[in-house]
Amino acid sequence: MRENNKKQQLLLDEFYRREKIWGPDHYLYGFTSGIVLAITGILLIMPFQIWEGDYGMVGYCVILELMGMDFYVKQYSMLREGGENKSVYGILCFAPVSYQQFALYILKKLLRLCLCMTGAAAVCQVVFAMAFLDTVSVWNLLMPLLCCLIVPMFFILIPLSVHKRTGR
């Protein structure tokens, strides 16, 4: 069973390597997610103690993070063909790849990005809090974990599971 999963994951890797001629939408999703996630990253490296009393900023960071992650996932799951958006899985439905393996492939890509952003934000939070505020709080580690890993993974899992049931 595991060999089949590895074969399907390798098939998906090969598919995405070959299909780099998708056009501007694929690169536009990547570029847009990069800009939005860079803005979020800049907001998340500021120590949490600066935001004390203004917790609305955490909501803005989460919303920006979700927008960036959504654009990042769309570059692997959406394709514009003939003026309309189509699912990449609709193209892959004739390949020997199950939907679970397709969703797992996208989630692996997303998890890697989330872990990188979480690590960078947590390290910067602690370093900047020590350097400029001379204090480190538990929230300096919990906020990046919550904003960069837990919330985006939860809210991206929902559309992937709904897509399977509705076929969209």
CSV table of C-alpha atoms in Angstrom, one decimal:
chain,number,residue,atom,x,y,z
A,1,MET,CA,0.0,0.0,0.0
A,2,ARG,CA,2.8,2.5,0.8
A,3,GLU,CA,4.5,1.8,-2.5
A,4,ASN,CA,1.4,2.8,-4.3
A,5,ASN,CA,1.3,6.0,-2.3
A,6,LYS,CA,4.9,6.8,-3.1
A,7,LYS,CA,4.3,6.0,-6.8
A,8,GLN,CA,1.4,8.4,-6.8
A,9,GLN,CA,3.3,11.1,-5.1
A,10,LEU,CA,6.2,10.7,-7.6
A,11,LEU,CA,3.7,10.9,-10.4
A,12,LEU,CA,2.3,14.1,-9.0
A,13,ASP,CA,5.9,15.5,-8.7
A,14,GLU,CA,6.5,14.7,-12.3
A,15,PHE,CA,3.2,16.2,-13.4
A,16,TYR,CA,3.9,19.5,-11.7
A,17,ARG,CA,7.5,19.6,-13.2
A,18,ARG,CA,6.2,19.0,-16.7
A,19,GLU,CA,3.3,21.4,-16.5
A,20,LYS,CA,5.2,24.6,-15.9
A,21,ILE,CA,3.6,26.1,-19.1
A,22,TRP,CA,0.3,26.7,-17.4
A,23,GLY,CA,0.4,30.4,-18.2
A,24,PRO,CA,0.4,33.5,-16.1
A,25,ASP,CA,-2.2,32.4,-13.5
A,26,HIS,CA,0.1,29.8,-12.0
A,27,TYR,CA,2.9,32.3,-11.6
A,28,LEU,CA,0.4,35.1,-10.5
A,29,TYR,CA,-0.9,32.9,-7.7
A,30,GLY,CA,2.7,32.3,-6.5
A,31,PHE,CA,3.7,36.0,-6.8
A,32,THR,CA,0.5,37.1,-5.0
A,33,SER,CA,1.0,34.6,-2.2
A,34,GLY,CA,4.6,35.7,-1.9
A,35,ILE,CA,3.6,39.4,-1.5
A,36,VAL,CA,0.8,38.7,1.0
A,37,LEU,CA,2.9,36.3,3.0
A,38,ALA,CA,5.9,38.7,3.1
A,39,ILE,CA,3.6,41.4,4.5
A,40,THR,CA,2.3,38.9,7.1
A,41,GLY,CA,5.8,37.8,7.9
A,42,ILE,CA,6.9,41.4,8.6
A,43,LEU,CA,3.9,41.9,10.9
A,44,LEU,CA,4.5,38.6,12.7
A,45,ILE,CA,8.2,39.3,13.5
A,46,MET,CA,7.2,42.2,15.7
A,47,PRO,CA,7.2,41.1,19.4
A,48,PHE,CA,3.8,40.3,20.7
A,49,GLN,CA,4.3,42.7,23.6
A,50,ILE,CA,4.1,45.6,21.2
A,51,TRP,CA,0.5,44.7,20.4
A,52,GLU,CA,-0.6,44.6,24.0
A,53,GLY,CA,-4.1,46.0,24.2
A,54,ASP,CA,-4.6,46.0,20.4
A,55,TYR,CA,-5.4,42.4,19.6
A,56,GLY,CA,-7.2,43.3,16.4
A,57,MET,CA,-3.8,43.2,14.8
A,58,VAL,CA,-3.7,39.5,15.4
A,59,GLY,CA,-6.9,39.1,13.4
A,60,TYR,CA,-5.4,41.1,10.6
A,61,CYS,CA,-2.3,38.9,10.6
A,62,VAL,CA,-4.5,35.7,10.5
A,63,ILE,CA,-6.6,37.1,7.7
A,64,LEU,CA,-3.6,38.0,5.6
A,65,GLU,CA,-2.0,34.7,6.4
A,66,LEU,CA,-5.1,32.8,5.2
A,67,MET,CA,-5.3,34.9,2.0
A,68,GLY,CA,-1.6,34.1,1.2
A,69,MET,CA,-2.0,30.4,2.0
A,70,ASP,CA,-5.1,30.3,-0.2
A,71,PHE,CA,-3.3,31.8,-3.1
A,72,TYR,CA,-0.4,29.4,-2.5
A,73,VAL,CA,-2.8,26.4,-2.6
A,74,LYS,CA,-4.5,27.7,-5.7
A,75,GLN,CA,-1.3,27.6,-7.7
A,76,TYR,CA,-1.4,23.8,-7.2
A,77,SER,CA,-5.1,23.2,-7.4
A,78,MET,CA,-6.6,25.7,-9.9
A,79,LEU,CA,-5.9,26.2,-13.6
A,80,ARG,CA,-7.4,28.7,-16.0
A,81,GLU,CA,-8.3,27.1,-19.3
A,82,GLY,CA,-10.4,28.7,-22.0
A,83,GLY,CA,-11.3,31.6,-19.7
A,84,GLU,CA,-12.7,29.6,-16.9
A,85,ASN,CA,-11.1,28.1,-13.7
A,86,LYS,CA,-10.7,24.4,-13.6
A,87,SER,CA,-9.5,22.1,-11.0
A,88,VAL,CA,-6.1,20.4,-11.5
A,89,TYR,CA,-7.6,17.2,-10.2
A,90,GLY,CA,-10.1,17.4,-13.0
A,91,ILE,CA,-7.1,17.0,-15.4
A,92,LEU,CA,-5.6,14.3,-13.2
A,93,CYS,CA,-8.8,12.3,-12.9
A,94,PHE,CA,-7.5,10.1,-15.9
A,95,ALA,CA,-4.1,9.6,-14.2
A,96,PRO,CA,-3.7,6.8,-11.7
A,97,VAL,CA,-3.8,9.3,-8.8
A,98,SER,CA,-6.4,9.2,-6.1
A,99,TYR,CA,-7.9,12.4,-4.7
A,100,GLN,CA,-6.5,11.6,-1.2
A,101,GLN,CA,-3.0,11.5,-2.7
A,102,PHE,CA,-3.6,14.7,-4.6
A,103,ALA,CA,-4.8,16.5,-1.4
A,104,LEU,CA,-1.9,15.0,0.6
A,105,TYR,CA,0.5,16.4,-2.0
A,106,ILE,CA,-0.9,19.9,-1.6
A,107,LEU,CA,-1.0,19.6,2.2
A,108,LYS,CA,2.7,18.6,2.2
A,109,LYS,CA,3.6,21.7,0.2
A,110,LEU,CA,1.5,23.8,2.5
A,111,LEU,CA,2.8,22.2,5.7
A,112,ARG,CA,6.4,22.9,4.6
A,113,LEU,CA,5.6,26.6,4.0
A,114,CYS,CA,3.7,26.8,7.3
A,115,LEU,CA,6.6,25.3,9.2
A,116,CYS,CA,9.1,27.6,7.6
A,117,MET,CA,7.0,30.7,8.4
A,118,THR,CA,6.3,29.5,12.0
A,119,GLY,CA,10.0,28.9,12.7
A,120,ALA,CA,11.1,32.2,11.2
A,121,ALA,CA,8.4,34.2,13.1
A,122,ALA,CA,9.1,32.4,16.4
A,123,VAL,CA,12.8,33.0,16.2
A,124,CYS,CA,12.4,36.6,15.2
A,125,GLN,CA,9.8,37.2,18.0
A,126,VAL,CA,12.1,35.9,20.6
A,127,VAL,CA,15.2,37.6,19.3
A,128,PHE,CA,13.5,41.0,18.8
A,129,ALA,CA,11.7,40.7,22.2
A,130,MET,CA,15.1,40.1,23.9
A,131,ALA,CA,16.9,42.8,22.0
A,132,PHE,CA,14.4,45.6,22.2
A,133,LEU,CA,12.1,44.8,25.1
A,134,ASP,CA,14.4,42.7,27.4
A,135,THR,CA,11.5,40.3,28.1
A,136,VAL,CA,10.3,37.1,26.5
A,137,SER,CA,6.8,35.8,26.9
A,138,VAL,CA,5.2,32.5,26.2
A,139,TRP,CA,3.1,34.3,23.7
A,140,ASN,CA,6.2,35.1,21.6
A,141,LEU,CA,6.2,31.4,20.7
A,142,LEU,CA,2.4,30.7,20.8
A,143,MET,CA,1.3,33.4,18.5
A,144,PRO,CA,3.5,32.3,15.6
A,145,LEU,CA,2.5,28.7,16.2
A,146,LEU,CA,-1.2,29.7,16.2
A,147,CYS,CA,-1.1,32.3,13.4
A,148,CYS,CA,1.3,30.5,11.0
A,149,LEU,CA,0.6,26.8,11.6
A,150,ILE,CA,-2.6,25.8,13.3
A,151,VAL,CA,-5.1,28.3,11.9
A,152,PRO,CA,-3.9,28.1,8.2
A,153,MET,CA,-3.7,24.3,8.2
A,154,PHE,CA,-7.2,24.0,9.7
A,155,PHE,CA,-8.8,26.5,7.3
A,156,ILE,CA,-7.1,25.0,4.3
A,157,LEU,CA,-8.2,21.5,5.2
A,158,ILE,CA,-11.9,22.5,5.1
A,159,PRO,CA,-11.9,23.4,1.3
A,160,LEU,CA,-9.9,20.3,0.4
A,161,SER,CA,-12.4,18.1,2.1
A,162,VAL,CA,-15.4,20.0,0.7
A,163,HIS,CA,-14.0,19.7,-2.8
A,164,LYS,CA,-14.0,16.0,-2.6
A,165,ARG,CA,-17.7,15.8,-1.7
A,166,THR,CA,-19.0,18.5,-4.1
A,167,GLY,CA,-16.6,17.8,-7.1
A,168,ARG,CA,-15.7,21.5,-7.5
